[in-house]
């Protein structure tokens, strides 16, 4: 109920540029999902009818997660340092960071998140993007058939920047230094923080296991990559849903939301939920179309036993 009340007050108030961007992103993702669902968008083409390497056209790039997560890695470090410099040192931000935050955050916002929660959230998010960066660089084997246009890539970078800033959005004003507000361990000693950390750790382990499973499907017994095509993953959570790695991603964002408990981050969670469900739904439809004989009848798309 507290979250609902926060969101009602938030929607009635004047939104910052960041919140307007997040609301617009949620709306566009929702419209895209509904349109693709109603129009019954075709699943991914059958791998057997495609060459192993799709030609990359002008202003297109191979779809890889490492560049965007490297950017998010740097953004997280930078804004976490900004928070530390503001809350724990002189209370001032300067230069381009100051100009950016002044433009995207509401200058007269009321703080609903304490600084300890902000630092813990940045730490967990840093752990997440670091692991995903490592998986993108050293673990995953990506399909050569997935390409991304230049505008889509730019949008991904903007979203990554917005997520890093969102952790700060509901905290104290960066320009108003308050003595003793830097960090307090007593704020961490509550059941919500413990539950959030357990959720975050469990979801991270599950997601990492899923990506390692995908890699094994593209290697032979000698450990050499033999294909970049799609195979049907089986075992573990894959017996219940087609995309446990996407559900784990959502749980990771929810766990950070439990720590922050601010309306801006819940907008981020809403956007992630729509994005991940859309991806899981179409992945599930693709699996059903290509691996109909091998698909467990009880397997769902995103949430076990439900949908």
PDB file of C-alpha atoms in Angstrom, residues 50-247:
ATOM      1  CA  UNK A  50      19.317 -18.946 -42.873  1.00  0.00           C
ATOM      2  CA  UNK A  51      23.053 -18.693 -43.508  1.00  0.00           C
ATOM      3  CA  UNK A  52      25.212 -18.895 -40.416  1.00  0.00           C
ATOM      4  CA  UNK A  53      26.263 -15.271 -40.809  1.00  0.00           C
ATOM      5  CA  UNK A  54      23.753 -12.563 -41.753  1.00  0.00           C
ATOM      6  CA  UNK A  55      25.194  -9.610 -43.655  1.00  0.00           C
ATOM      7  CA  UNK A  56      25.429  -6.422 -41.600  1.00  0.00           C
ATOM      8  CA  UNK A  57      24.018  -3.479 -43.528  1.00  0.00           C
ATOM      9  CA  UNK A  58      24.968   0.183 -43.296  1.00  0.00           C
ATOM     10  CA  UNK A  59      24.209   1.648 -39.850  1.00  0.00           C
ATOM     11  CA  UNK A  60      23.751  -1.828 -38.372  1.00  0.00           C
ATOM     12  CA  UNK A  61      25.817  -3.647 -35.769  1.00  0.00           C
ATOM     13  CA  UNK A  62      26.093  -7.136 -34.382  1.00  0.00           C
ATOM     14  CA  UNK A  63      23.786  -7.390 -31.386  1.00  0.00           C
ATOM     15  CA  UNK A  64      26.040  -7.766 -28.351  1.00  0.00           C
ATOM     16  CA  UNK A  65      25.434  -7.029 -24.675  1.00  0.00           C
ATOM     17  CA  UNK A  66      29.048  -6.239 -23.726  1.00  0.00           C
ATOM     18  CA  UNK A  67      29.175  -2.629 -25.090  1.00  0.00           C
ATOM     19  CA  UNK A  68      25.956  -1.525 -23.397  1.00  0.00           C
ATOM     20  CA  UNK A  69      26.896  -3.190 -20.104  1.00  0.00           C
ATOM     21  CA  UNK A  70      30.355  -1.623 -20.274  1.00  0.00           C
ATOM     22  CA  UNK A  71      28.660   1.753 -20.648  1.00  0.00           C
ATOM     23  CA  UNK A  72      26.330   0.952 -17.724  1.00  0.00           C
ATOM     24  CA  UNK A  73      29.362  -0.226 -15.740  1.00  0.00           C
ATOM     25  CA  UNK A  74      31.056   3.156 -16.219  1.00  0.00           C
ATOM     26  CA  UNK A  75      27.814   5.071 -15.602  1.00  0.00           C
ATOM     27  CA  UNK A  76      27.184   3.222 -12.346  1.00  0.00           C
ATOM     28  CA  UNK A  77      30.686   3.964 -11.078  1.00  0.00           C
ATOM     29  CA  UNK A  78      30.426   7.609 -12.086  1.00  0.00           C
ATOM     30  CA  UNK A  79      27.061   8.331 -10.468  1.00  0.00           C
ATOM     31  CA  UNK A  80      27.910   6.288  -7.367  1.00  0.00           C
ATOM     32  CA  UNK A  81      31.019   8.455  -7.022  1.00  0.00           C
ATOM     33  CA  UNK A  82      28.852  11.537  -7.580  1.00  0.00           C
ATOM     34  CA  UNK A  83      26.583  10.412  -4.737  1.00  0.00           C
ATOM     35  CA  UNK A  84      29.584   9.797  -2.476  1.00  0.00           C
ATOM     36  CA  UNK A  85      31.152  13.161  -3.296  1.00  0.00           C
ATOM     37  CA  UNK A  86      27.867  14.932  -2.621  1.00  0.00           C
ATOM     38  CA  UNK A  87      26.637  13.105   0.465  1.00  0.00           C
ATOM     39  CA  UNK A  88      29.944  12.292   2.166  1.00  0.00           C
ATOM     40  CA  UNK A  89      32.250  15.140   1.208  1.00  0.00           C
ATOM     41  CA  UNK A  90      31.372  18.718   0.259  1.00  0.00           C
ATOM     42  CA  UNK A  91      27.822  18.286  -0.959  1.00  0.00           C
ATOM     43  CA  UNK A  92      28.521  19.691  -4.394  1.00  0.00           C
ATOM     44  CA  UNK A  93      28.615  18.315  -7.916  1.00  0.00           C
ATOM     45  CA  UNK A  94      30.342  20.204 -10.678  1.00  0.00           C
ATOM     46  CA  UNK A  95      30.842  20.254 -14.397  1.00  0.00           C
ATOM     47  CA  UNK A  96      28.915  18.127 -16.852  1.00  0.00           C
ATOM     48  CA  UNK A  97      27.527  15.837 -14.146  1.00  0.00           C
ATOM     49  CA  UNK A  98      25.959  18.790 -12.355  1.00  0.00           C
ATOM     50  CA  UNK A  99      24.449  20.096 -15.599  1.00  0.00           C
ATOM     51  CA  UNK A 100      23.058  16.683 -16.515  1.00  0.00           C
ATOM     52  CA  UNK A 101      21.489  16.011 -13.114  1.00  0.00           C
ATOM     53  CA  UNK A 102      20.120  19.544 -12.955  1.00  0.00           C
ATOM     54  CA  UNK A 103      18.320  18.958 -16.246  1.00  0.00           C
ATOM     55  CA  UNK A 104      16.888  15.490 -15.636  1.00  0.00           C
ATOM     56  CA  UNK A 105      16.059  15.560 -11.892  1.00  0.00           C
ATOM     57  CA  UNK A 106      13.420  17.712 -10.220  1.00  0.00           C
ATOM     58  CA  UNK A 107      15.294  20.505  -8.368  1.00  0.00           C
ATOM     59  CA  UNK A 108      12.724  20.670  -5.540  1.00  0.00           C
ATOM     60  CA  UNK A 109      12.039  16.972  -5.151  1.00  0.00           C
ATOM     61  CA  UNK A 110      11.289  15.572  -1.703  1.00  0.00           C
ATOM     62  CA  UNK A 111      13.628  12.794  -0.590  1.00  0.00           C
ATOM     63  CA  UNK A 112      11.938   9.417  -0.065  1.00  0.00           C
ATOM     64  CA  UNK A 113      15.130   7.317  -0.119  1.00  0.00           C
ATOM     65  CA  UNK A 114      17.961   7.582   2.412  1.00  0.00           C
ATOM     66  CA  UNK A 115      21.594   7.726   1.327  1.00  0.00           C
ATOM     67  CA  UNK A 116      22.451   4.323   2.805  1.00  0.00           C
ATOM     68  CA  UNK A 117      19.855   2.674   0.555  1.00  0.00           C
ATOM     69  CA  UNK A 118      21.237   4.568  -2.436  1.00  0.00           C
ATOM     70  CA  UNK A 119      24.778   3.320  -1.818  1.00  0.00           C
ATOM     71  CA  UNK A 120      23.581  -0.265  -1.298  1.00  0.00           C
ATOM     72  CA  UNK A 121      21.502  -0.089  -4.482  1.00  0.00           C
ATOM     73  CA  UNK A 122      24.491   1.198  -6.442  1.00  0.00           C
ATOM     74  CA  UNK A 123      26.634  -1.606  -5.034  1.00  0.00           C
ATOM     75  CA  UNK A 124      24.138  -4.300  -6.063  1.00  0.00           C
ATOM     76  CA  UNK A 125      23.597  -2.751  -9.483  1.00  0.00           C
ATOM     77  CA  UNK A 126      27.365  -2.509  -9.941  1.00  0.00           C
ATOM     78  CA  UNK A 127      27.660  -6.228  -9.124  1.00  0.00           C
ATOM     79  CA  UNK A 128      24.923  -6.980 -11.652  1.00  0.00           C
ATOM     80  CA  UNK A 129      26.364  -5.018 -14.576  1.00  0.00           C
ATOM     81  CA  UNK A 130      29.880  -6.301 -13.813  1.00  0.00           C
ATOM     82  CA  UNK A 131      28.680  -9.900 -13.970  1.00  0.00           C
ATOM     83  CA  UNK A 132      26.715  -9.261 -17.177  1.00  0.00           C
ATOM     84  CA  UNK A 133      29.743  -7.541 -18.702  1.00  0.00           C
ATOM     85  CA  UNK A 134      31.929 -10.525 -17.834  1.00  0.00           C
ATOM     86  CA  UNK A 135      29.352 -12.912 -19.313  1.00  0.00           C
ATOM     87  CA  UNK A 136      29.172 -10.849 -22.485  1.00  0.00           C
ATOM     88  CA  UNK A 137      32.945 -10.763 -22.900  1.00  0.00           C
ATOM     89  CA  UNK A 138      34.050 -14.177 -21.642  1.00  0.00           C
ATOM     90  CA  UNK A 139      31.088 -16.553 -21.456  1.00  0.00           C
ATOM     91  CA  UNK A 140      28.343 -16.016 -24.020  1.00  0.00           C
ATOM     92  CA  UNK A 141      28.405 -17.146 -27.646  1.00  0.00           C
ATOM     93  CA  UNK A 142      26.177 -14.792 -29.609  1.00  0.00           C
ATOM     94  CA  UNK A 143      24.175 -15.551 -32.714  1.00  0.00           C
ATOM     95  CA  UNK A 144      25.576 -13.977 -35.885  1.00  0.00           C
ATOM     96  CA  UNK A 145      22.022 -13.485 -37.113  1.00  0.00           C
ATOM     97  CA  UNK A 146      21.095 -10.803 -34.593  1.00  0.00           C
ATOM     98  CA  UNK A 147      21.787  -7.246 -35.720  1.00  0.00           C
ATOM     99  CA  UNK A 148      20.864  -3.867 -34.235  1.00  0.00           C
ATOM    100  CA  UNK A 149      20.389  -0.563 -36.026  1.00  0.00           C
ATOM    101  CA  UNK A 150      22.380   2.489 -34.998  1.00  0.00           C
ATOM    102  CA  UNK A 151      19.316   4.415 -33.657  1.00  0.00           C
ATOM    103  CA  UNK A 152      18.269   1.391 -31.581  1.00  0.00           C
ATOM    104  CA  UNK A 153      21.773   1.176 -30.153  1.00  0.00           C
ATOM    105  CA  UNK A 154      21.716   4.865 -29.158  1.00  0.00           C
ATOM    106  CA  UNK A 155      18.357   4.357 -27.425  1.00  0.00           C
ATOM    107  CA  UNK A 156      19.850   1.466 -25.435  1.00  0.00           C
ATOM    108  CA  UNK A 157      22.675   3.695 -24.233  1.00  0.00           C
ATOM    109  CA  UNK A 158      20.228   6.424 -23.198  1.00  0.00           C
ATOM    110  CA  UNK A 159      18.143   3.881 -21.273  1.00  0.00           C
ATOM    111  CA  UNK A 160      21.269   2.586 -19.548  1.00  0.00           C
ATOM    112  CA  UNK A 161      22.184   6.118 -18.493  1.00  0.00           C
ATOM    113  CA  UNK A 162      18.636   6.762 -17.237  1.00  0.00           C
ATOM    114  CA  UNK A 163      18.709   3.599 -15.114  1.00  0.00           C
ATOM    115  CA  UNK A 164      21.985   4.623 -13.465  1.00  0.00           C
ATOM    116  CA  UNK A 165      20.573   8.064 -12.645  1.00  0.00           C
ATOM    117  CA  UNK A 166      17.264   6.616 -11.394  1.00  0.00           C
ATOM    118  CA  UNK A 167      18.948   5.248  -8.273  1.00  0.00           C
ATOM    119  CA  UNK A 168      19.672   8.858  -7.261  1.00  0.00           C
ATOM    120  CA  UNK A 169      16.328  10.282  -8.337  1.00  0.00           C
ATOM    121  CA  UNK A 170      14.366   9.859  -5.097  1.00  0.00           C
ATOM    122  CA  UNK A 171      17.259  10.606  -2.759  1.00  0.00           C
ATOM    123  CA  UNK A 172      18.217  13.884  -1.065  1.00  0.00           C
ATOM    124  CA  UNK A 173      19.098  16.908  -3.149  1.00  0.00           C
ATOM    125  CA  UNK A 174      22.733  16.622  -4.167  1.00  0.00           C
ATOM    126  CA  UNK A 175      23.351  20.322  -3.569  1.00  0.00           C
ATOM    127  CA  UNK A 176      22.301  20.284   0.078  1.00  0.00           C
ATOM    128  CA  UNK A 177      24.949  18.691   2.262  1.00  0.00           C
ATOM    129  CA  UNK A 178      23.595  17.440   5.590  1.00  0.00           C
ATOM    130  CA  UNK A 179      26.017  16.439   8.303  1.00  0.00           C
ATOM    131  CA  UNK A 180      25.873  12.774   9.250  1.00  0.00           C
ATOM    132  CA  UNK A 181      23.726  11.603   6.350  1.00  0.00           C
ATOM    133  CA  UNK A 182      26.488   9.764   4.477  1.00  0.00           C
ATOM    134  CA  UNK A 183      26.031   6.167   5.586  1.00  0.00           C
ATOM    135  CA  UNK A 184      24.382   4.357   8.465  1.00  0.00           C
ATOM    136  CA  UNK A 185      24.615   0.608   8.960  1.00  0.00           C
ATOM    137  CA  UNK A 186      21.499   0.670  11.155  1.00  0.00           C
ATOM    138  CA  UNK A 187      19.400   1.385   8.062  1.00  0.00           C
ATOM    139  CA  UNK A 188      20.424  -1.981   6.627  1.00  0.00           C
ATOM    140  CA  UNK A 189      19.310  -4.020   9.622  1.00  0.00           C
ATOM    141  CA  UNK A 190      15.760  -4.791   8.528  1.00  0.00           C
ATOM    142  CA  UNK A 191      13.947  -7.704   6.946  1.00  0.00           C
ATOM    143  CA  UNK A 192      13.358  -5.952   3.604  1.00  0.00           C
ATOM    144  CA  UNK A 193      17.071  -5.503   3.024  1.00  0.00           C
ATOM    145  CA  UNK A 194      17.788  -9.134   3.893  1.00  0.00           C
ATOM    146  CA  UNK A 195      15.003 -10.378   1.607  1.00  0.00           C
ATOM    147  CA  UNK A 196      16.215  -8.092  -1.188  1.00  0.00           C
ATOM    148  CA  UNK A 197      19.813  -9.324  -0.948  1.00  0.00           C
ATOM    149  CA  UNK A 198      18.669 -12.970  -0.934  1.00  0.00           C
ATOM    150  CA  UNK A 199      16.463 -12.326  -3.980  1.00  0.00           C
ATOM    151  CA  UNK A 200      19.282 -10.525  -5.780  1.00  0.00           C
ATOM    152  CA  UNK A 201      21.830 -13.266  -5.083  1.00  0.00           C
ATOM    153  CA  UNK A 202      19.481 -16.109  -6.031  1.00  0.00           C
ATOM    154  CA  UNK A 203      18.353 -14.435  -9.258  1.00  0.00           C
ATOM    155  CA  UNK A 204      21.965 -13.646 -10.215  1.00  0.00           C
ATOM    156  CA  UNK A 205      23.014 -17.283  -9.739  1.00  0.00           C
ATOM    157  CA  UNK A 206      20.048 -18.532 -11.775  1.00  0.00           C
ATOM    158  CA  UNK A 207      20.712 -16.058 -14.589  1.00  0.00           C
ATOM    159  CA  UNK A 208      24.395 -16.955 -14.743  1.00  0.00           C
ATOM    160  CA  UNK A 209      23.494 -20.654 -14.864  1.00  0.00           C
ATOM    161  CA  UNK A 210      21.099 -19.988 -17.755  1.00  0.00           C
ATOM    162  CA  UNK A 211      23.738 -18.209 -19.838  1.00  0.00           C
ATOM    163  CA  UNK A 212      26.205 -21.030 -19.228  1.00  0.00           C
ATOM    164  CA  UNK A 213      23.494 -23.453 -20.351  1.00  0.00           C
ATOM    165  CA  UNK A 214      23.073 -21.506 -23.607  1.00  0.00           C
ATOM    166  CA  UNK A 215      26.820 -21.667 -24.210  1.00  0.00           C
ATOM    167  CA  UNK A 216      26.916 -25.437 -23.764  1.00  0.00           C
ATOM    168  CA  UNK A 217      24.210 -25.802 -26.420  1.00  0.00           C
ATOM    169  CA  UNK A 218      26.559 -24.205 -28.964  1.00  0.00           C
ATOM    170  CA  UNK A 219      29.631 -26.265 -28.068  1.00  0.00           C
ATOM    171  CA  UNK A 220      30.613 -29.856 -28.705  1.00  0.00           C
ATOM    172  CA  UNK A 221      31.947 -32.266 -26.104  1.00  0.00           C
ATOM    173  CA  UNK A 222      35.460 -30.920 -26.687  1.00  0.00           C
ATOM    174  CA  UNK A 223      34.347 -27.423 -25.718  1.00  0.00           C
ATOM    175  CA  UNK A 224      34.592 -25.936 -29.210  1.00  0.00           C
ATOM    176  CA  UNK A 225      31.864 -23.717 -30.651  1.00  0.00           C
ATOM    177  CA  UNK A 226      30.128 -25.618 -33.458  1.00  0.00           C
ATOM    178  CA  UNK A 227      27.090 -23.400 -34.098  1.00  0.00           C
ATOM    179  CA  UNK A 228      25.627 -19.992 -33.351  1.00  0.00           C
ATOM    180  CA  UNK A 229      22.101 -21.217 -34.032  1.00  0.00           C
ATOM    181  CA  UNK A 230      19.286 -21.622 -31.521  1.00  0.00           C
ATOM    182  CA  UNK A 231      18.759 -24.849 -29.589  1.00  0.00           C
ATOM    183  CA  UNK A 232      16.092 -25.826 -27.075  1.00  0.00           C
ATOM    184  CA  UNK A 233      17.452 -25.495 -23.518  1.00  0.00           C
ATOM    185  CA  UNK A 234      16.310 -28.135 -21.045  1.00  0.00           C
ATOM    186  CA  UNK A 235      16.659 -28.952 -17.380  1.00  0.00           C
ATOM    187  CA  UNK A 236      16.331 -26.895 -14.220  1.00  0.00           C
ATOM    188  CA  UNK A 237      14.084 -23.867 -14.536  1.00  0.00           C
ATOM    189  CA  UNK A 238      13.868 -24.444 -18.302  1.00  0.00           C
ATOM    190  CA  UNK A 239      11.469 -27.296 -17.528  1.00  0.00           C
ATOM    191  CA  UNK A 240       9.007 -24.723 -16.190  1.00  0.00           C
ATOM    192  CA  UNK A 241       9.531 -21.592 -18.302  1.00  0.00           C
ATOM    193  CA  UNK A 242      11.239 -20.833 -21.593  1.00  0.00           C
ATOM    194  CA  UNK A 243      13.188 -17.792 -20.394  1.00  0.00           C
ATOM    195  CA  UNK A 244      14.229 -18.053 -16.726  1.00  0.00           C
ATOM    196  CA  UNK A 245      17.107 -15.657 -17.439  1.00  0.00           C
ATOM    197  CA  UNK A 246      14.579 -12.928 -18.260  1.00  0.00           C
ATOM    198  CA  UNK A 247      12.524 -13.582 -15.129  1.00  0.00           C
TER     199      UNK A 247
END
